[in-house]
Amino acid sequence: MSIVREGAKLGDKELTIEHGRMAMQANGSIVISYGDSQVLCTACDGGEKEHLPFFPLLCDYVENFWAAGKVPGGFFKREGKPSEKATLTSRLIDRPHRPLFPEGYRRDTQLVAWVISADQVNDTDVLAITGCSAALMVSDLPFNGPVAGVRVGLVDGEFIANPTFEQREKSDMDIVLAVTDKAIVMVEGEAKEVPEEVMVDALEFGQNAVQDVLELQKRLAEEVGKERMDVADKELDPEIVSAVYDEVHEDLAAALQIKDKLERYGRQDELKAQVVEALSERFEDREGEIKDAFGDLKKSIMRKRVIETGERIDGRSSTDVRKVTVEVGLLPKAHGSALFTRGETQALVTCTLGNEYDEKVIDGLEDDYKKKFYLHYNFPAFSVGESRPFRSTSRRETGHGELAERALTAALPDFEEEFPYTVRIVSDTLSSNGSSSMAAVCGGSLAMMDAGVPFKKPTAGIAMGLIKEGDDHVVLTDILGDEDHMGDMDFKVTGTADGITAFQLDTKIEGISFDTMKQALLQAKDGRDHILGVMNETLAEPRKDLSENAPRITSIKINPSSIGAVIGSGGKTIRGIQDTTGASINIDDDGTVKIAADNAEAAQQAIEIIEGLTAEPEVGETYLGTVKNITDFGAFVEILPGTEGLCHISELTEGRVDKVEDILKEGDEVLVKCLDVDMKRGRIKLSRRAALGEQKEGSEE
């Protein structure tokens, strides 16, 4: 097979897609390149899974360390479980591709993005989105694409398509979007309090930037694409649909107005069992179709009511936010805590302060680094009234935690100069009925302020939904779980009173228009401001003092030349300070000394010892020193730990002195005044005579 390569301009570089060189036994495979970053993307069909009630799509982004010329860490020195970056990128691939497969498609499908070259300049995550789309476009799988991924940055007021890692450091936003030629399918990212209008402009810029890449994929499909497999429409038997409607329509419509989630679900289960029993003889061995018809009817009733009357399941209007309640400081031993409740969604969020040994180490394809702030999100089964064993963190939990972490990043203090702590937030979902990740954002903001973290601005989040029927649509504020499940959009927006800090968009239809997006953003701002108002009534700014349970971490600066004095031979001195005070001490090469202790007294004691070890002599100061050595021309006196100066025989006392031993002996404590310091030559001039003169003057006064 011949190798085919197509290219298109994206930002300031060319993006190329190659077919025919690698992995040709996959249903579809390509290599996508941008700069010197390359990703091998494959699409494979694993056969029919008719028994499943969902599309079994599996997406995997694989980081090969050799792609960046690195050897993996750890004992085994080989790639192991996916990193957090890999998990999040796998979700970025899944979310825009899933809605572009035909309704009812149930074949086992896997998309793999295999990083084969990482140039440390251009991120491979957005390449994986486009590459998997291209692999599907040249395959025989029934994909309604193409879709293209692009990252948008904002540097010095200018939008940049696919900014480099260096440019992202300077950017006011970092968003990834996946688009078709007509609409936006997926968005995820963070921003530094960017106004809604600027965010809309960024999305439009991103969509325009990848139009040539979309055309590239179409050309490639025309040139080397396989014939698409047929997907039979799986329409329900109209007779079953009609029978289910007649049997339970009125009762189901009433059940969908029950406000309590568990009571509503219980009534729906009763009606489902009722209709299956009533129709089982008439439609023998077709229980699955009866249940499917029941589910479709439930969805239809809910959507029709919203479109026609604006009334939602719990009786709210499209713009109403459920009741919000807030408690802070409720856990006596946690450094900071908050219980955030919005309707039937509740999160218990805690803030824990640690030192630099608690930093999170990130080992990936890019340069290794440490995080001083991180957020962990948990979703136990009891939060939705289910029974399920506790296992490893799910992809969903990782993704929700990342979104909440991004949302809070814009308002964090400077961890190097202002607040030398490591901050860990944990959000445990206690009850869920719609957007527990946004509860994590609100609770995280409150928990940090409760702990005394100098968090710059309260931050909140809200989830928006969409019901679209033909040309009619309704944007919903603060969606319920059912409105997410039976609706067309899940759009989470977070921010302060001054702008957006993060957001995430997923759709169940083939994209969202810009007009709808703008309406959702502005409506989300109103809802976010309402929640911030409730939060501020309880705690509007950080507490003045740190929690009494939190460690005390301070930093002081010493001369780098004095680091050895603090560490001591073989670390003896620094271990002694730590044993004496109970404080943890770490010294950077630039002379920054970080001291962490359980209480302020221990920290202060350690500071005083270190300052004593590293203090430098000052001209004009008087010191109580110890005579270390006697010579014919004077005495060497230690005035600071490890620092000696010469008191010349002429400076011992008034008048002539024949022998130094007539005045001083080794081991004597003596009061001396510093006359001159020449540290470059290692000379310090001291005077006992001047110190005695000052002492005499003081006594006469």
C-alpha positions in Angstrom: 0.0 0.0 0.0 1.3 3.4 -0.9 1.9 6.1 1.7 -0.5 9.1 1.5 0.3 12.3 3.3 -1.9 15.4 3.6 -1.1 18.7 5.3 -2.9 21.9 6.5 -1.8 25.1 8.3 -2.8 25.3 11.9 -1.6 28.3 13.8 2.0 29.0 12.8 2.8 25.4 11.8 1.7 22.7 9.4 -0.2 19.8 10.7 0.2 16.6 8.6 -1.6 13.3 8.6 0.0 10.2 7.1 -1.7 6.9 6.1 -0.3 3.7 4.9 2.9 3.3 6.9 2.0 2.0 10.4 -0.6 -0.3 12.0 -2.3 -1.3 8.9 -4.3 -4.2 10.4 -6.4 -1.8 12.3 -9.7 -0.8 10.8 -8.2 2.7 10.4 -4.8 4.1 11.3 -2.9 7.3 10.7 0.1 9.2 12.1 -0.5 12.8 12.9 2.4 15.3 13.2 2.8 18.8 14.4 6.3 20.1 14.8 8.3 17.1 16.0 5.4 15.7 18.0 3.8 12.7 16.5 0.9 10.4 17.5 -0.1 7.1 16.0 -3.9 6.8 16.1 -5.9 3.7 15.4 -9.6 2.7 15.3 -10.6 -0.9 15.8 -13.9 -2.8 15.7 -14.3 -5.6 18.2 -17.7 -7.0 17.1 -21.3 -6.6 17.9 -22.4 -6.1 21.6 -26.2 -6.2 21.1 -27.0 -7.0 24.7 -25.4 -3.7 25.9 -27.7 -0.7 26.6 -24.9 1.7 25.6 -22.2 2.2 23.0 -19.1 0.4 24.2 -16.5 2.9 23.1 -13.1 2.7 24.7 -10.5 5.5 24.2 -6.9 5.2 25.3 -4.1 7.8 25.2 -0.8 6.1 25.8 2.3 8.0 26.9 5.5 6.2 25.7 8.4 7.6 27.6 10.8 6.7 24.9 8.9 9.2 22.7 10.6 12.0 24.7 13.9 10.2 25.2 13.1 9.4 28.8 13.3 6.3 31.0 10.3 5.8 33.3 10.8 6.1 37.0 9.9 3.5 39.6 11.4 0.1 40.3 10.4 -1.6 37.1 11.5 1.1 34.7 8.7 0.6 32.3 5.4 2.3 31.5 2.7 1.3 34.0 -0.7 2.6 34.8 -1.9 5.6 32.9 -0.8 8.9 34.3 -3.3 11.6 35.3 -2.5 13.4 32.0 -3.1 10.2 30.0 -6.5 9.6 31.8 -7.7 13.1 31.2 -6.6 13.0 27.5 -8.4 9.7 27.0 -11.5 11.5 28.2 -10.8 14.4 25.8 -10.8 11.8 23.0 -14.0 10.0 24.1 -16.2 13.0 24.7 -16.3 14.6 21.1 -16.3 11.3 19.3 -19.0 9.4 21.1 -22.0 11.6 20.0 -20.9 11.4 16.4 -21.7 7.6 16.1 -25.1 6.6 14.9 -27.9 6.2 17.6 -28.2 2.5 18.5 -24.7 1.6 17.3 -23.4 -1.2 19.7 -20.2 -2.6 18.2 -17.2 -2.8 20.5 -15.0 0.1 19.3 -11.6 1.2 20.5 -9.7 4.4 19.7 -6.0 4.4 20.6 -3.7 7.5 20.5 -0.1 6.1 20.8 2.5 8.9 21.4 5.5 8.1 19.3 7.4 11.4 19.5 7.0 14.2 22.0 9.1 17.3 21.2 8.6 19.1 24.5 7.3 22.1 22.6 3.9 21.0 21.1 1.4 19.1 23.3 0.2 15.8 21.9 -3.3 15.8 23.6 -5.0 17.9 20.9 -3.3 15.9 18.2 -4.8 12.8 19.7 -8.4 14.2 19.2 -7.8 15.1 15.6 -5.8 11.9 14.9 -8.5 9.6 16.2 -11.0 11.4 14.1 -8.8 10.9 11.0 -8.3 7.2 11.9 -12.1 6.8 11.9 -12.5 8.8 8.7 -10.3 6.3 6.8 -11.9 3.3 8.5 -15.1 1.4 7.7 -16.7 2.4 11.0 -19.9 4.5 10.8 -18.5 7.8 12.1 -20.4 11.1 11.3 -17.2 13.2 11.4 -14.7 14.6 11.0 -13.9 16.5 14.2 -10.8 18.5 15.0 -9.1 19.4 18.2 -7.4 22.7 18.9 -6.0 24.4 22.0 -6.6 28.2 22.3 -4.4 30.5 24.3 -4.6 34.3 25.0 -1.3 36.0 25.2 -1.0 39.8 25.4 -4.6 40.1 24.2 -4.1 37.9 21.1 -5.6 34.5 20.5 -3.1 31.7 19.6 -4.0 28.4 18.0 -2.1 25.5 19.6 0.3 27.6 21.7 3.6 25.9 22.7 4.3 25.0 26.3 6.3 28.2 26.8 3.4 30.3 25.4 0.9 28.6 27.7 2.9 29.7 30.7 2.1 33.4 29.7 -1.4 32.8 28.5 -4.6 34.1 30.2 -6.5 31.0 29.1 -5.8 27.4 28.2 -8.8 25.8 26.6 -9.2 22.7 24.3 -12.1 22.5 22.0 -13.3 19.9 19.5 -15.4 21.1 16.6 -17.0 20.0 13.4 -17.4 22.3 10.4 -20.8 23.4 11.8 -20.7 23.4 15.6 -18.7 22.9 18.9 -18.8 19.4 20.2 -16.6 19.6 23.3 -14.8 22.2 25.3 -12.6 22.0 28.4 -10.1 24.4 29.9 -9.2 27.1 32.4 -8.9 30.9 32.3 -7.8 33.8 34.5 -11.1 35.4 35.1 -11.9 35.9 31.5 -15.2 37.7 30.6 -17.9 35.7 28.9 -17.7 37.8 25.7 -14.0 37.0 25.4 -14.6 33.3 25.9 -17.2 33.3 23.1 -14.6 35.0 20.8 -12.0 32.4 21.8 -14.4 29.5 20.8 -15.1 31.1 17.5 -11.4 31.7 16.9 -10.7 28.0 17.6 -13.4 26.7 15.3 -12.2 28.9 12.4 -8.6 27.8 13.0 -9.2 24.2 12.3 -11.4 24.4 9.2 -8.5 23.5 6.9 -7.8 20.5 9.2 -11.4 19.3 8.8 -11.1 19.6 5.0 -7.8 17.7 5.1 -9.6 14.7 6.8 -12.3 14.8 4.2 -9.7 14.7 1.4 -7.9 11.8 3.1 -11.2 9.8 3.5 -12.0 10.3 -0.2 -8.5 9.2 -1.2 -7.9 6.1 1.0 -11.1 5.7 3.1 -12.9 2.3 3.2 -16.5 1.7 2.5 -18.6 2.3 5.6 -20.3 -0.6 7.3 -24.1 -0.5 7.3 -25.8 0.2 10.5 -29.4 -0.9 10.6 -31.8 1.6 12.2 -33.1 0.0 15.4 -36.5 1.6 15.6 -38.9 0.2 18.2 -42.1 -1.6 17.1 -44.8 1.2 16.8 -47.3 -1.3 18.3 -45.1 -1.6 21.4 -44.6 2.1 21.6 -48.3 2.7 21.4 -49.2 0.1 24.0 -46.7 1.4 26.5 -48.0 5.0 26.0 -51.6 3.9 26.6 -50.6 1.9 29.7 -48.6 4.4 31.7 -48.5 7.8 30.0 -50.6 9.6 32.6 -49.1 7.9 35.6 -45.5 8.5 34.2 -46.2 12.1 33.6 -47.3 12.5 37.2 -44.3 10.5 38.5 -41.9 12.9 36.6 -43.2 15.8 38.7 -42.2 14.2 42.0 -39.5 16.5 43.4 -37.6 14.0 45.6 -35.2 12.0 43.4 -35.4 8.7 45.2 -39.1 8.8 45.5 -39.4 9.7 41.8 -37.1 6.9 40.8 -39.0 4.5 43.0 -42.3 5.4 41.4 -40.7 5.1 37.9 -39.5 1.6 38.7 -42.9 0.6 39.9 -44.5 1.8 36.6 -41.8 0.1 34.5 -42.5 -3.2 36.3 -46.2 -2.6 35.9 -46.0 -2.0 32.1 -43.7 -5.0 31.6 -46.2 -7.3 33.5 -49.2 -5.8 31.7 -47.7 -6.3 28.2 -45.6 -9.5 28.6 -48.3 -11.8 27.3 -49.2 -9.6 24.3 -45.5 -9.2 23.4 -43.9 -12.4 24.5 -40.1 -12.5 25.0 -39.9 -8.7 24.1 -39.3 -7.3 27.6 -36.2 -5.4 26.5 -38.2 -3.6 23.8 -40.9 -2.7 26.3 -38.4 -1.2 28.7 -36.8 0.7 25.8 -40.2 2.1 24.9 -40.8 3.1 28.5 -37.4 4.9 28.6 -38.2 6.8 25.4 -41.6 7.8 26.7 -40.1 9.1 29.9 -37.6 11.2 28.0 -40.2 12.5 25.6 -42.6 13.6 28.4 -39.8 15.5 30.2 -38.5 17.2 27.1 -41.9 18.1 25.8 -42.9 19.7 29.1 -39.8 21.8 29.2 -40.1 23.0 25.6 -43.9 23.7 25.7 -44.3 25.1 29.3 -40.8 25.8 30.6 -41.6 23.7 33.6 -38.9 21.3 34.8 -39.1 18.0 36.8 -38.9 19.7 40.2 -41.1 22.6 39.2 -38.4 25.2 38.7 -38.2 27.6 35.7 -35.3 27.3 33.3 -33.2 29.9 35.2 -33.9 28.9 38.8 -31.1 27.6 41.1 -32.0 25.1 43.7 -31.8 26.0 47.4 -28.2 26.4 48.5 -27.0 26.0 52.1 -23.4 26.4 53.4 -21.6 25.3 56.6 -18.0 25.9 57.4 -15.6 24.8 60.2 -17.8 21.8 61.0 -14.9 19.3 61.4 -12.9 20.1 64.5 -9.6 18.5 63.5 -9.5 19.4 59.8 -7.5 22.5 58.8 -10.5 23.8 56.9 -13.9 22.2 56.1 -17.1 23.1 54.3 -20.4 21.3 53.7 -22.0 22.6 50.5 -25.5 21.6 49.6 -27.4 22.5 46.5 -30.8 20.8 46.2 -30.1 17.1 46.6 -26.4 17.5 45.7 -24.0 17.7 48.7 -20.3 17.7 49.0 -18.1 17.5 52.1 -14.9 19.4 51.2 -11.7 19.6 53.3 -8.5 21.6 53.1 -5.3 20.2 54.4 -2.1 22.3 54.6 1.3 20.6 54.3 4.9 21.4 53.6 7.0 20.9 50.5 7.4 17.2 51.2 3.6 16.9 50.6 4.0 18.4 47.1 2.6 16.2 44.3 5.3 15.0 41.9 4.3 14.7 38.2 6.4 12.4 36.1 5.3 12.5 32.5 6.4 13.0 28.9 7.0 16.7 29.6 9.5 17.9 32.2 8.9 16.5 35.7 7.5 19.1 38.1 5.8 19.4 41.5 2.4 20.8 42.3 1.8 22.7 45.5 -2.0 22.7 45.0 -4.1 19.7 44.0 -7.7 18.6 44.4 -9.0 15.0 44.8 -12.7 14.3 44.0 -14.5 11.2 45.2 -17.8 9.8 44.3 -18.8 6.9 46.7 -21.7 4.6 45.7 -23.8 5.7 48.7 -24.0 9.2 47.2 -26.6 7.8 44.8 -28.0 5.2 47.1 -26.1 2.3 45.5 -23.9 -0.5 46.7 -20.5 -0.8 45.1 -17.0 -1.8 46.4 -14.3 0.9 46.8 -11.7 0.5 44.2 -9.2 2.7 42.4 -10.1 6.2 41.2 -12.3 6.1 38.1 -11.7 8.2 35.0 -14.8 10.2 35.8 -13.5 11.0 39.3 -10.1 12.1 37.9 -11.8 14.3 35.3 -14.1 16.0 37.7 -11.3 16.6 40.2 -9.1 18.1 37.4 -12.0 20.5 36.4 -12.5 21.6 40.0 -8.8 22.1 40.5 -8.5 24.3 37.4 -11.5 26.3 38.6 -9.8 27.3 41.8 -6.3 27.9 40.5 -6.9 31.4 39.3 -7.5 32.7 42.8 -4.7 30.9 44.6 -2.0 32.8 46.5 1.7 32.9 45.5 3.1 29.7 47.1 6.7 30.8 46.8 6.5 34.3 48.4 3.1 34.7 50.0 2.1 31.3 51.3 4.8 28.6 51.5 2.4 25.7 52.0 1.2 22.8 50.0 -2.6 22.8 49.8 -4.6 19.6 49.3 -8.4 19.8 48.7 -10.6 16.6 49.0 -14.2 16.8 47.9 -16.3 13.8 48.9 -19.7 13.6 47.3 -22.2 12.7 50.0 -25.3 13.0 47.8 -25.7 13.6 44.1 -28.4 14.8 41.9 -26.7 17.0 39.3 -23.1 18.4 39.1 -21.3 17.3 42.2 -18.1 18.7 40.5 -19.5 22.2 40.8 -20.2 21.5 44.5 -16.5 20.6 44.8 -15.6 24.0 43.4 -17.8 25.9 45.8 -16.8 23.7 48.8 -13.1 24.0 47.9 -13.3 27.8 47.9 -15.0 27.8 51.3 -12.7 25.2 52.8 -9.6 27.1 51.9 -10.9 30.3 53.3 -12.0 28.4 56.4 -8.4 27.2 56.8 -7.0 30.7 56.5 -5.5 30.3 53.1 -5.2 33.8 51.5 -7.5 32.8 48.7 -8.0 35.9 46.5 -11.6 35.6 45.5 -14.6 33.3 46.3 -15.1 31.0 43.4 -18.3 29.1 42.4 -19.5 26.8 39.6 -22.8 25.8 38.0 -23.9 23.2 35.5 -26.1 24.2 32.5 -28.2 22.0 30.4 -30.1 22.1 27.1 -33.3 20.7 25.7 -33.4 21.1 21.9 -36.4 20.0 19.7 -36.1 21.1 16.1 -35.7 24.9 16.0 -36.9 25.2 19.6 -34.5 25.1 22.6 -34.4 25.9 26.3 -31.2 26.4 28.3 -31.5 25.1 31.8 -29.7 26.5 34.9 -28.4 24.1 37.6 -29.5 20.8 36.0 -30.6 17.7 37.8 -29.2 14.3 37.0 -32.3 13.4 34.9 -31.9 16.7 32.9 -28.3 15.7 32.2 -29.2 12.1 31.3 -32.2 13.0 29.1 -31.0 16.4 27.9 -28.6 17.5 25.1 -25.8 19.3 26.9 -23.8 19.3 30.1 -22.0 22.7 30.3 -20.2 23.4 33.5 -18.9 27.0 34.1 -16.9 28.2 37.1 -15.6 31.6 38.1 -15.4 34.5 40.4 -17.6 37.6 40.4 -15.1 39.0 37.8 -14.9 36.3 35.2 -14.6 32.6 34.1 -11.9 30.4 35.6 -12.8 27.1 34.0 -15.4 25.4 32.0 -16.3 22.1 30.4 -18.8 21.3 27.6 -20.2 17.9 26.6 -23.0 17.3 24.1 -25.2 14.4 23.2 -26.0 16.0 19.8 -23.8 16.9 16.9 -22.7 20.3 18.4 -23.9 23.5 19.9 -24.3 26.8 18.0 -22.5 30.0 19.1 -25.8 31.7 19.9 -26.8 28.9 22.2 -23.3 28.9 23.7 -23.5 32.7 24.4 -26.9 32.3 26.0 -25.7 29.5 28.2 -22.6 31.5 29.3 -24.6 34.6 30.3 -27.3 32.5 32.0 -24.5 30.7 33.9 -23.1 33.9 35.1 -26.4 34.9 36.7 -26.6 31.5 38.4 -23.0 31.7 39.5 -23.4 35.1 41.0 -26.5 33.9 42.9 -24.5 31.0 44.5 -21.6 33.3 45.3 -24.0 35.6 47.1 -25.2 32.7 49.3 -21.6 31.6 50.0 -20.5 35.1 50.9 -23.2 35.3 53.5 -21.4 32.5 55.4 -17.8 33.3 54.6 -16.8 36.1 52.2 -13.1 36.2 52.8 -10.3 34.0 54.3 -10.0 33.8 58.1 -7.3 36.1 59.5 -5.5 33.3 61.2 -4.6 29.8 60.1 -6.4 27.0 61.7 -4.9 26.1 65.1 -4.5 22.5 63.7 -2.5 23.6 60.7 1.3 23.4 60.7 3.3 26.6 60.8 5.5 27.1 57.8 7.8 30.1 57.5 10.8 30.9 55.3 13.9 33.0 56.0 16.8 33.9 53.7 20.4 33.3 54.6 23.6 33.9 52.8 24.2 30.9 50.5 27.8 30.8 51.9 26.3 30.0 55.4 24.3 26.9 54.2 27.2 24.7 55.3 27.1 26.1 58.9 23.4 25.2 59.2 23.8 21.7 57.7 27.0 20.9 59.6 29.3 18.0 59.0 27.3 15.1 57.6 24.1 16.9 58.4 24.8 16.8 62.2 23.8 20.5 62.9 20.5 20.5 61.0 19.5 17.2 62.5 20.2 18.6 65.9 18.0 21.6 65.3 15.2 19.4 64.1 15.5 17.0 67.1 15.6 20.0 69.5 12.7 21.9 68.1 10.6 19.2 66.3 10.5 21.4 63.2 11.2 20.2 59.7 13.8 22.2 57.8 14.7 22.4 54.2 17.3 24.6 52.5 17.4 25.6 48.9 20.6 26.4 47.0 19.7 30.1 46.9 19.7 30.3 50.7 15.9 30.0 51.3 15.3 28.1 54.5 11.8 26.7 54.9 10.7 25.7 58.4 7.6 23.7 59.1 6.5 23.0 62.7 3.4 21.9 64.5 3.2 25.2 66.3 4.5 28.8 66.2 6.8 28.4 69.2 8.7 25.5 67.6 9.1 27.4 64.4 10.4 30.5 66.1 12.9 28.5 68.1 14.2 26.9 64.9 14.4 30.4 63.3 16.4 31.8 66.2 18.9 28.9 66.1 19.4 29.3 62.4 19.8 33.0 62.6 22.3 32.6 65.3 24.3 30.2 63.2 24.2 32.3 60.1 24.3 35.9 61.5 27.0 38.1 60.0 29.0 40.6 62.1 28.1 44.2 61.8 30.4 47.2 62.3 29.5 49.1 65.4 27.8 46.2 67.1 29.0 44.9 70.5 29.2 41.1 71.1 29.8 38.8 74.0 32.4 36.5 72.6 34.7 33.6 73.7 38.5 33.8 73.5 39.6 30.9 71.2 43.3 31.6 70.7 46.0 33.8 72.2 48.9 35.1 70.1 51.7 37.6 70.7 49.8 40.3 68.8 46.3 39.8 70.2 43.4 37.4 70.9 41.0 35.7 68.4 37.5 35.9 69.7 34.5 33.9 68.5 31.7 36.5 68.4 29.2 34.4 66.4 29.0 30.6 65.8 32.0 29.8 63.5 32.9 33.5 63.2 36.1 34.8 64.8 37.8 38.2 64.8 41.1 39.6 66.1 41.2 41.9 69.1 44.7 43.4 68.7 46.8 43.8 71.8 46.5 47.6 71.4 42.7 47.2 71.6 42.6 45.2 74.8 42.5 48.1 77.2 43.5 51.7 77.8 47.3 52.1 78.1 50.1 49.8 77.2 49.8 46.0 77.5 53.0 43.9 77.6 51.4 40.5 77.2 48.0 39.5 76.0 47.8 36.8 78.8 47.9 39.7 81.3 44.3 40.6 80.2 42.8 37.4 78.6 43.0 33.7 78.7 41.6 31.1 76.3 38.0 30.3 77.2 37.3 33.7 78.7 34.1 35.4 77.8 34.8 39.0 76.7 32.7 41.9 75.6 34.1 43.3 72.2 33.0 45.9 69.7 33.3 45.3 65.9 35.4 48.0 64.3 35.7 46.7 60.8 34.6 43.7 58.6 36.4 42.5 55.5 34.7 39.2 54.7 36.5 38.8 51.3 39.8 38.7 53.1 38.3 36.9 56.1 39.3 39.7 58.6 37.2 41.1 61.4 38.7 43.8 63.7 37.5 43.8 67.3 38.1 46.1 70.3 37.7 45.3 74.0 38.8 48.8 74.8 36.0 50.4 72.8 33.4 48.1 74.4 34.7 48.9 77.9 34.5 52.6 77.0 30.8 52.3 75.9 30.1 50.4 79.1 31.7 53.1 81.2 29.8 55.9 79.5 26.6 54.0 80.0 27.2 53.6 83.8 28.0 57.3 84.2 24.7 58.2 82.6 
